[in-house]
mmCIF file of C-alpha atoms in Angstrom:
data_model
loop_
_atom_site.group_PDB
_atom_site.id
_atom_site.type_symbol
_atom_site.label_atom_id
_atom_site.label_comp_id
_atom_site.label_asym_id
_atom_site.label_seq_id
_atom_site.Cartn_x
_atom_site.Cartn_y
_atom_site.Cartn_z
ATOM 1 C CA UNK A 1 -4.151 -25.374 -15.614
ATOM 2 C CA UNK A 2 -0.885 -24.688 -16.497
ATOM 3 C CA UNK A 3 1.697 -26.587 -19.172
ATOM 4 C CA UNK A 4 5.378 -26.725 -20.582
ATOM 5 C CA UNK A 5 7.255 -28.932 -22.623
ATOM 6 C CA UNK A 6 9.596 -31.222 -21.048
ATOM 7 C CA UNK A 7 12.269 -33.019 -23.416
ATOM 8 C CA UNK A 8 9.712 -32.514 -26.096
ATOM 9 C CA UNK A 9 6.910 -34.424 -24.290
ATOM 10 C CA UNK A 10 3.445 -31.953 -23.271
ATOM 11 C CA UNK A 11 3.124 -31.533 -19.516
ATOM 12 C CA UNK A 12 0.207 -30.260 -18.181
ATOM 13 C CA UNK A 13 -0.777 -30.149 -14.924
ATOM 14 C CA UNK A 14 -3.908 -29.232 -12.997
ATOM 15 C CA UNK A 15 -5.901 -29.573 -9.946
ATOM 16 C CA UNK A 16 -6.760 -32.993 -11.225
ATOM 17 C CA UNK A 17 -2.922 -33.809 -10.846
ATOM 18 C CA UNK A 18 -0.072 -33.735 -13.350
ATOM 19 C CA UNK A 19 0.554 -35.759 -16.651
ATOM 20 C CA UNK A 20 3.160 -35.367 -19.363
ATOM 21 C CA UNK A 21 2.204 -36.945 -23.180
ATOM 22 C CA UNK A 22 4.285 -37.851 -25.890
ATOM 23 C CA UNK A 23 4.272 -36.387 -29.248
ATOM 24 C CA UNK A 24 1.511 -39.162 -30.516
ATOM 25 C CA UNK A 25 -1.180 -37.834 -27.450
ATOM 26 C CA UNK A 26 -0.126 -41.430 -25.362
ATOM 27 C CA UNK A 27 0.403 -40.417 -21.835
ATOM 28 C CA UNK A 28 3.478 -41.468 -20.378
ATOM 29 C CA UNK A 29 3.257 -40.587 -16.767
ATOM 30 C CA UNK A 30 0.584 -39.134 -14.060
ATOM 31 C CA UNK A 31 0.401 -38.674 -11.065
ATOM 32 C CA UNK A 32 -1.714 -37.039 -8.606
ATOM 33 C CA UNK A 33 -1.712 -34.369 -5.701
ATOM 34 C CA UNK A 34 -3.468 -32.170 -3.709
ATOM 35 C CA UNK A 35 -2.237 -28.625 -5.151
ATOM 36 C CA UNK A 36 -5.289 -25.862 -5.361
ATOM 37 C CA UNK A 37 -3.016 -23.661 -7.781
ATOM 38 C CA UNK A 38 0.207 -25.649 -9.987
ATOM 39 C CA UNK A 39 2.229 -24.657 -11.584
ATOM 40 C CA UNK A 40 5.173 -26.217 -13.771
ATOM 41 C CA UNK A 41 8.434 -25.275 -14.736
ATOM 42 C CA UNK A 42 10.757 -27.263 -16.228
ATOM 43 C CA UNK A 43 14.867 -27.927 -17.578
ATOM 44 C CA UNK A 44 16.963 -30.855 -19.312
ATOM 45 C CA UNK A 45 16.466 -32.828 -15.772
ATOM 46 C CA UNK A 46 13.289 -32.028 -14.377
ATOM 47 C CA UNK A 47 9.880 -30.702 -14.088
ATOM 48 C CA UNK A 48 9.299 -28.938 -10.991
ATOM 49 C CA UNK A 49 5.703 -28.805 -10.186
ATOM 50 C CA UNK A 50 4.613 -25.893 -6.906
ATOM 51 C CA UNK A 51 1.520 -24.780 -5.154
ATOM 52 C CA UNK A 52 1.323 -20.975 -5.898
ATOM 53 C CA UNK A 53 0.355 -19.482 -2.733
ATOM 54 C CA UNK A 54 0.226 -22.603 -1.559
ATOM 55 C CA UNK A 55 2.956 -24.437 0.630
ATOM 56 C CA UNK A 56 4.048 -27.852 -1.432
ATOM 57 C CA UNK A 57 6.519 -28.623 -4.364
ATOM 58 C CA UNK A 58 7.477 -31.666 -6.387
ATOM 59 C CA UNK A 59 10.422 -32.573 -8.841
ATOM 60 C CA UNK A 60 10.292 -35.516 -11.478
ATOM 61 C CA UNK A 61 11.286 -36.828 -14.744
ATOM 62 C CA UNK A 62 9.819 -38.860 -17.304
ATOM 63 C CA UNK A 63 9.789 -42.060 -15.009
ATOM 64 C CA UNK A 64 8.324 -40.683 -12.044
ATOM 65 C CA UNK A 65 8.280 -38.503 -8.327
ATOM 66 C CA UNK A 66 11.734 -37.568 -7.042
ATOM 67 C CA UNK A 67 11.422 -35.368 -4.655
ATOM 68 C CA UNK A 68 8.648 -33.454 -2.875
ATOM 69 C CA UNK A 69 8.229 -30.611 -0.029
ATOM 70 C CA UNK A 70 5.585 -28.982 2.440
ATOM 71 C CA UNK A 71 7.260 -26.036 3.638
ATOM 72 C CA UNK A 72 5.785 -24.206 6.329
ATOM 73 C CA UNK A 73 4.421 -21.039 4.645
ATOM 74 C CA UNK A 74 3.132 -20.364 0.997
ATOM 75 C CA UNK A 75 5.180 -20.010 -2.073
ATOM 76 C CA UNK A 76 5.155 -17.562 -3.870
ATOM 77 C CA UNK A 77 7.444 -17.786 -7.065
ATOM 78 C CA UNK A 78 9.946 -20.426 -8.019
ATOM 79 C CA UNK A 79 12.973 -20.994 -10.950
ATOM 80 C CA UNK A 80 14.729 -23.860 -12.384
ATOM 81 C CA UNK A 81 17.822 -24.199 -14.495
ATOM 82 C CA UNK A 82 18.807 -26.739 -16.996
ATOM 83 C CA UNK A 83 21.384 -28.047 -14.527
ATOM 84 C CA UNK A 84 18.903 -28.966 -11.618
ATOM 85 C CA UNK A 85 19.208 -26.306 -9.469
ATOM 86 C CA UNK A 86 16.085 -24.546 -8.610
ATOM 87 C CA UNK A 87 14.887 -21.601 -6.486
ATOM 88 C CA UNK A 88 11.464 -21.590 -4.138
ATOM 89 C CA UNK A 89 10.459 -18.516 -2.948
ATOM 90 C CA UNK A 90 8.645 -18.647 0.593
ATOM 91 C CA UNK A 91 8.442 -16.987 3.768
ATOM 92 C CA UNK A 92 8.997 -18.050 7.587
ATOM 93 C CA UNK A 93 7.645 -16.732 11.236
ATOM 94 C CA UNK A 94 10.778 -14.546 11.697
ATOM 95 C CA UNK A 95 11.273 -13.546 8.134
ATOM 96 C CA UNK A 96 8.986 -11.762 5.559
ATOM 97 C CA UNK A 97 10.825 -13.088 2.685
ATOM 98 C CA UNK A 98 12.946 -16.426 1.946
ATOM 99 C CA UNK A 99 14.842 -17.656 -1.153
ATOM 100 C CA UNK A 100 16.079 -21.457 -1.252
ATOM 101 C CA UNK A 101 18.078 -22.506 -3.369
ATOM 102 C CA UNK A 102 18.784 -26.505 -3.641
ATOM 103 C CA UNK A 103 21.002 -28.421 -5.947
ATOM 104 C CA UNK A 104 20.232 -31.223 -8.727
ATOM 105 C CA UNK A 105 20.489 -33.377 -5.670
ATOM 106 C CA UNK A 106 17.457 -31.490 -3.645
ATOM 107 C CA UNK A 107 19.762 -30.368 -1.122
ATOM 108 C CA UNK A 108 19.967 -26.491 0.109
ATOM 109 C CA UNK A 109 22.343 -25.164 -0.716
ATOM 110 C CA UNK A 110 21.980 -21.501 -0.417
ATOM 111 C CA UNK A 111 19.281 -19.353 1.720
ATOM 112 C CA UNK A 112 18.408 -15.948 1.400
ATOM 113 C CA UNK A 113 16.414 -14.054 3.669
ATOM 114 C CA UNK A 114 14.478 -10.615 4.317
ATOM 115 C CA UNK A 115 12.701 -9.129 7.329
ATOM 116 C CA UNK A 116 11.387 -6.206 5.196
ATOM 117 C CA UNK A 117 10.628 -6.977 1.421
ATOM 118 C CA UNK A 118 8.345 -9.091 -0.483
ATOM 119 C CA UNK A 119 9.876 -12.005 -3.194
ATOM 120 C CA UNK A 120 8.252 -10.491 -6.975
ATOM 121 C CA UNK A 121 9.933 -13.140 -8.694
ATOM 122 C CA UNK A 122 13.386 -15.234 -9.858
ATOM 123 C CA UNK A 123 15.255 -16.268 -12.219
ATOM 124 C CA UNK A 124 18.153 -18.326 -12.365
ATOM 125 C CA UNK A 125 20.427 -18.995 -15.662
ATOM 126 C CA UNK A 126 20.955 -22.779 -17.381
ATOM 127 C CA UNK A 127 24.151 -23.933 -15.783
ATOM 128 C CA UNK A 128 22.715 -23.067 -12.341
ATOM 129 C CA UNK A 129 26.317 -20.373 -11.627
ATOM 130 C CA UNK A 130 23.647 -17.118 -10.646
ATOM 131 C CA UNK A 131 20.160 -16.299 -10.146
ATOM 132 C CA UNK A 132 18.343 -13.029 -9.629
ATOM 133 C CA UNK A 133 15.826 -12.036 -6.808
ATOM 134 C CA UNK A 134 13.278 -9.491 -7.797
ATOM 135 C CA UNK A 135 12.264 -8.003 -4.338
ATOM 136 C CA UNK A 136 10.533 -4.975 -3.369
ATOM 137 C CA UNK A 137 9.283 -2.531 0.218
ATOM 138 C CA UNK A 138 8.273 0.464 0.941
ATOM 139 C CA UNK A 139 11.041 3.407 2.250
ATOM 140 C CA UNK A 140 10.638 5.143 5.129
ATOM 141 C CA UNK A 141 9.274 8.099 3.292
ATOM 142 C CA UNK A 142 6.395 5.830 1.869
ATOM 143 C CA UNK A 143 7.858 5.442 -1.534
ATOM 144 C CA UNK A 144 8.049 1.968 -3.438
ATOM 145 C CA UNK A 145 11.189 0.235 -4.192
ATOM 146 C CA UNK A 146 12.680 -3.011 -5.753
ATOM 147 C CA UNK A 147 15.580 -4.123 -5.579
ATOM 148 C CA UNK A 148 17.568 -6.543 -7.896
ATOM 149 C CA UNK A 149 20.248 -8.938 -6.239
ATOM 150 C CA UNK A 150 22.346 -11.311 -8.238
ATOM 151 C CA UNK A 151 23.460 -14.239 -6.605
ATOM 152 C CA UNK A 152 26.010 -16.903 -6.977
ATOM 153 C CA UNK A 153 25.038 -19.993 -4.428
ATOM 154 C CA UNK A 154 28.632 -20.725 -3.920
ATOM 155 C CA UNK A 155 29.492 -17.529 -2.237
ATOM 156 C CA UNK A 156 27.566 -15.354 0.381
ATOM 157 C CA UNK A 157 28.051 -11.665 -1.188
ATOM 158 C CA UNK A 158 25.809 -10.984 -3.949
ATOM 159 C CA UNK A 159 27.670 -10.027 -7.577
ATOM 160 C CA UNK A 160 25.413 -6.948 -8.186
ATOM 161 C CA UNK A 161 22.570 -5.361 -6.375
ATOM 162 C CA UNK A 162 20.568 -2.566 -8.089
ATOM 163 C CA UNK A 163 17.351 -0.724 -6.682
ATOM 164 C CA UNK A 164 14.122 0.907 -9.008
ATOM 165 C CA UNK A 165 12.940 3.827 -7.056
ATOM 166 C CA UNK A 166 8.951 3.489 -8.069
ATOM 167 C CA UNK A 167 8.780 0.992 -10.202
ATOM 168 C CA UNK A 168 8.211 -2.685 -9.895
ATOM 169 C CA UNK A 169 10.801 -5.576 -11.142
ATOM 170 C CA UNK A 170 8.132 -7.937 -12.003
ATOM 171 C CA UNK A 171 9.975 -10.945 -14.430
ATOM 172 C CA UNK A 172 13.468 -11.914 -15.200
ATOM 173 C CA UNK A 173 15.594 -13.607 -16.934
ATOM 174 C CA UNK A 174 18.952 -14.977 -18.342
ATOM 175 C CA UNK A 175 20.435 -15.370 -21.968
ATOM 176 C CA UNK A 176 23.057 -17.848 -22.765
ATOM 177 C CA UNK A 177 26.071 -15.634 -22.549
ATOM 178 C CA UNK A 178 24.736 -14.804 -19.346
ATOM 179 C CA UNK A 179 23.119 -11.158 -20.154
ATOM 180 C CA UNK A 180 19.925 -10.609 -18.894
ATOM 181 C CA UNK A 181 16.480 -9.164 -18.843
ATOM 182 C CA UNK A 182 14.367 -7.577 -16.673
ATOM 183 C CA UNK A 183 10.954 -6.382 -16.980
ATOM 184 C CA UNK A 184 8.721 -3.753 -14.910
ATOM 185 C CA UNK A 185 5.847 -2.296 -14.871
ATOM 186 C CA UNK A 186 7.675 0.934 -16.682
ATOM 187 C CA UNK A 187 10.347 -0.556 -18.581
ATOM 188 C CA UNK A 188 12.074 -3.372 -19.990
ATOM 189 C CA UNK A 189 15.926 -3.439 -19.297
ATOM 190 C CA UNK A 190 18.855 -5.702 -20.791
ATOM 191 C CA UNK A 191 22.125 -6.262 -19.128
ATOM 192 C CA UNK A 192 25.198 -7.623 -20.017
ATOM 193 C CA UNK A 193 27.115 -10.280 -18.415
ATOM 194 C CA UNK A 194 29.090 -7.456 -16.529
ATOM 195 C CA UNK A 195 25.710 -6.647 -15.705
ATOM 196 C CA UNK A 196 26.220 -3.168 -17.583
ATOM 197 C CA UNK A 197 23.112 -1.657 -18.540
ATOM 198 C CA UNK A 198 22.884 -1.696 -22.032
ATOM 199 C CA UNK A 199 19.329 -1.096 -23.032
ATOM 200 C CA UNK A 200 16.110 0.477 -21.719
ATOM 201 C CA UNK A 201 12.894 0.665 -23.508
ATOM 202 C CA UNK A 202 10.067 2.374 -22.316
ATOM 203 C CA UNK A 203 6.386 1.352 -22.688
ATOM 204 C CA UNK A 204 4.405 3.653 -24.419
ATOM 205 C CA UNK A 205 1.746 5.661 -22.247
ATOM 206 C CA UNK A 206 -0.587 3.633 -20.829
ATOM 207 C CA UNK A 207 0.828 0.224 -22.226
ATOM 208 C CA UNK A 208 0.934 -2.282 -19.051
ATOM 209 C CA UNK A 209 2.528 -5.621 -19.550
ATOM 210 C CA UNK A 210 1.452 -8.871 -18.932
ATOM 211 C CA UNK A 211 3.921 -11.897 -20.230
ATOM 212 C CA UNK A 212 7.546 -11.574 -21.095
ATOM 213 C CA UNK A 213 9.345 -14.690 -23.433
ATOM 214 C CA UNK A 214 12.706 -15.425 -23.304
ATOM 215 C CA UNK A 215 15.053 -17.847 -25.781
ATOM 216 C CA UNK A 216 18.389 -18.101 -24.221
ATOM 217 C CA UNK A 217 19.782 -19.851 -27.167
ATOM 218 C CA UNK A 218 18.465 -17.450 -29.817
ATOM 219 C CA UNK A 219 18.595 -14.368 -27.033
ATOM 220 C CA UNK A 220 15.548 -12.706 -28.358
ATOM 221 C CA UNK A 221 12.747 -11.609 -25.883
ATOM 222 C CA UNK A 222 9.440 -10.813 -26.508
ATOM 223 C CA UNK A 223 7.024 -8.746 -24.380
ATOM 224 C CA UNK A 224 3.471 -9.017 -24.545
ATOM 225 C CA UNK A 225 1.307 -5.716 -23.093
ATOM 226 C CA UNK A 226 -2.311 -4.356 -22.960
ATOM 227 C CA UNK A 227 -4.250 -0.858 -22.681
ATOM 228 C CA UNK A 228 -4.301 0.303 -18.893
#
């Protein structure tokens, strides 16, 4: 199960289906689907419901369905801003990796593609102007890589693009002055708008970690880590 609060309502959603409650417990919507792994995200507009590793999505609001996808291949992260753009992360037969990228009006509007690394995640800040793709391969020489791109779905060439020789982008995200985080499996990194690095702090020894919280509007993050 997985759950998020949508315009201060509870929305949970399961294999049973998906239902958001009101602040007194009364449930004010369900509905039902055949997803084997959901999980929600959610902005101002919408809730955005996808089949991790599986191949459907689904976007509502408080009154009901809006929009919903089978795509051909799985999914395997997704992002959604307060405007009502959002990002699914798939695959095709010709391409290893694929980013879409639709409007509040669930049309594409921007595709990225990759014959050669793997989607870790995205991220994509509230007013829907950039969004960052977290993907990673292996060099020639056998070493790991990821690579950072920052995108702007009006124009094709990316506003920054950044690589992490060994080390794995695994989470990101934006603040509201448009700085940004990103976290690894070494370090966690902050960036200003000029996308300037301006921080890097690095885990203690053995210290692996396994959730990273965002507030745009307070710009505080917090990152949660275990014992390896």
């Amino acid at each position: 199960a997985d759950f998020a609060l949508y315009k201060g309502d509870l929305t949970v959603v399961g294999t049973d289906g998906m239902h958001i409650y009101d602040i007194n417990g009364k449930s004010i919507l369900s509905a039902k689907y055949g997803y084997l792994n959901p999980k929600v995200l959610v902005s101002d507009q919408y809730v955005l419901i996808y089949d991790l590793s599986g191949s459907s999505f689904s976007v509502y609001n408080s009154f009901g369905l809006l929009y919903e996808e089978t795509l051909d291949y799985p999914i395997s992260s997704a992002a959604i801003s307060d405007s009502g753009m959002f990002l699914i992360a798939t695959r095709t037969k010709e391409y290893r990796s694929v980013v879409y990228c639709y409007n509040k009006d669930f049309k594409r509007i921007y595709n990225w593609y990759s014959s050669d690394k793997y989607v870790l995640s995205t991220s994509i800040d509230s007013d829907g102007s950039q969004f960052i793709i977290s993907a990673c391969n292996v060099t020639d020489r056998g070493d790991f890589r990821s690579e950072i791109l920052i995108c702007n779905p009006n124009v094709e060439d990316k506003k920054a693009e950044m690589s992490f020789e060994d080390e794995a982008v695994i989470q990101s995200a934006f603040f509201e002055d448009q700085s940004y985080a990103l976290l690894s499996d070494l370090s966690l990194y902050l960036y200003d708008s000029f996308h300037r690095q301006k921080l890097q702090y690095v885990y203690p020894s053995g210290q692996v970690p396994t959730a990273f919280y965002t507030s745009e509007e307070m710009g505080f993050f917090m990152v949660a880590s275990h014992e390896n």
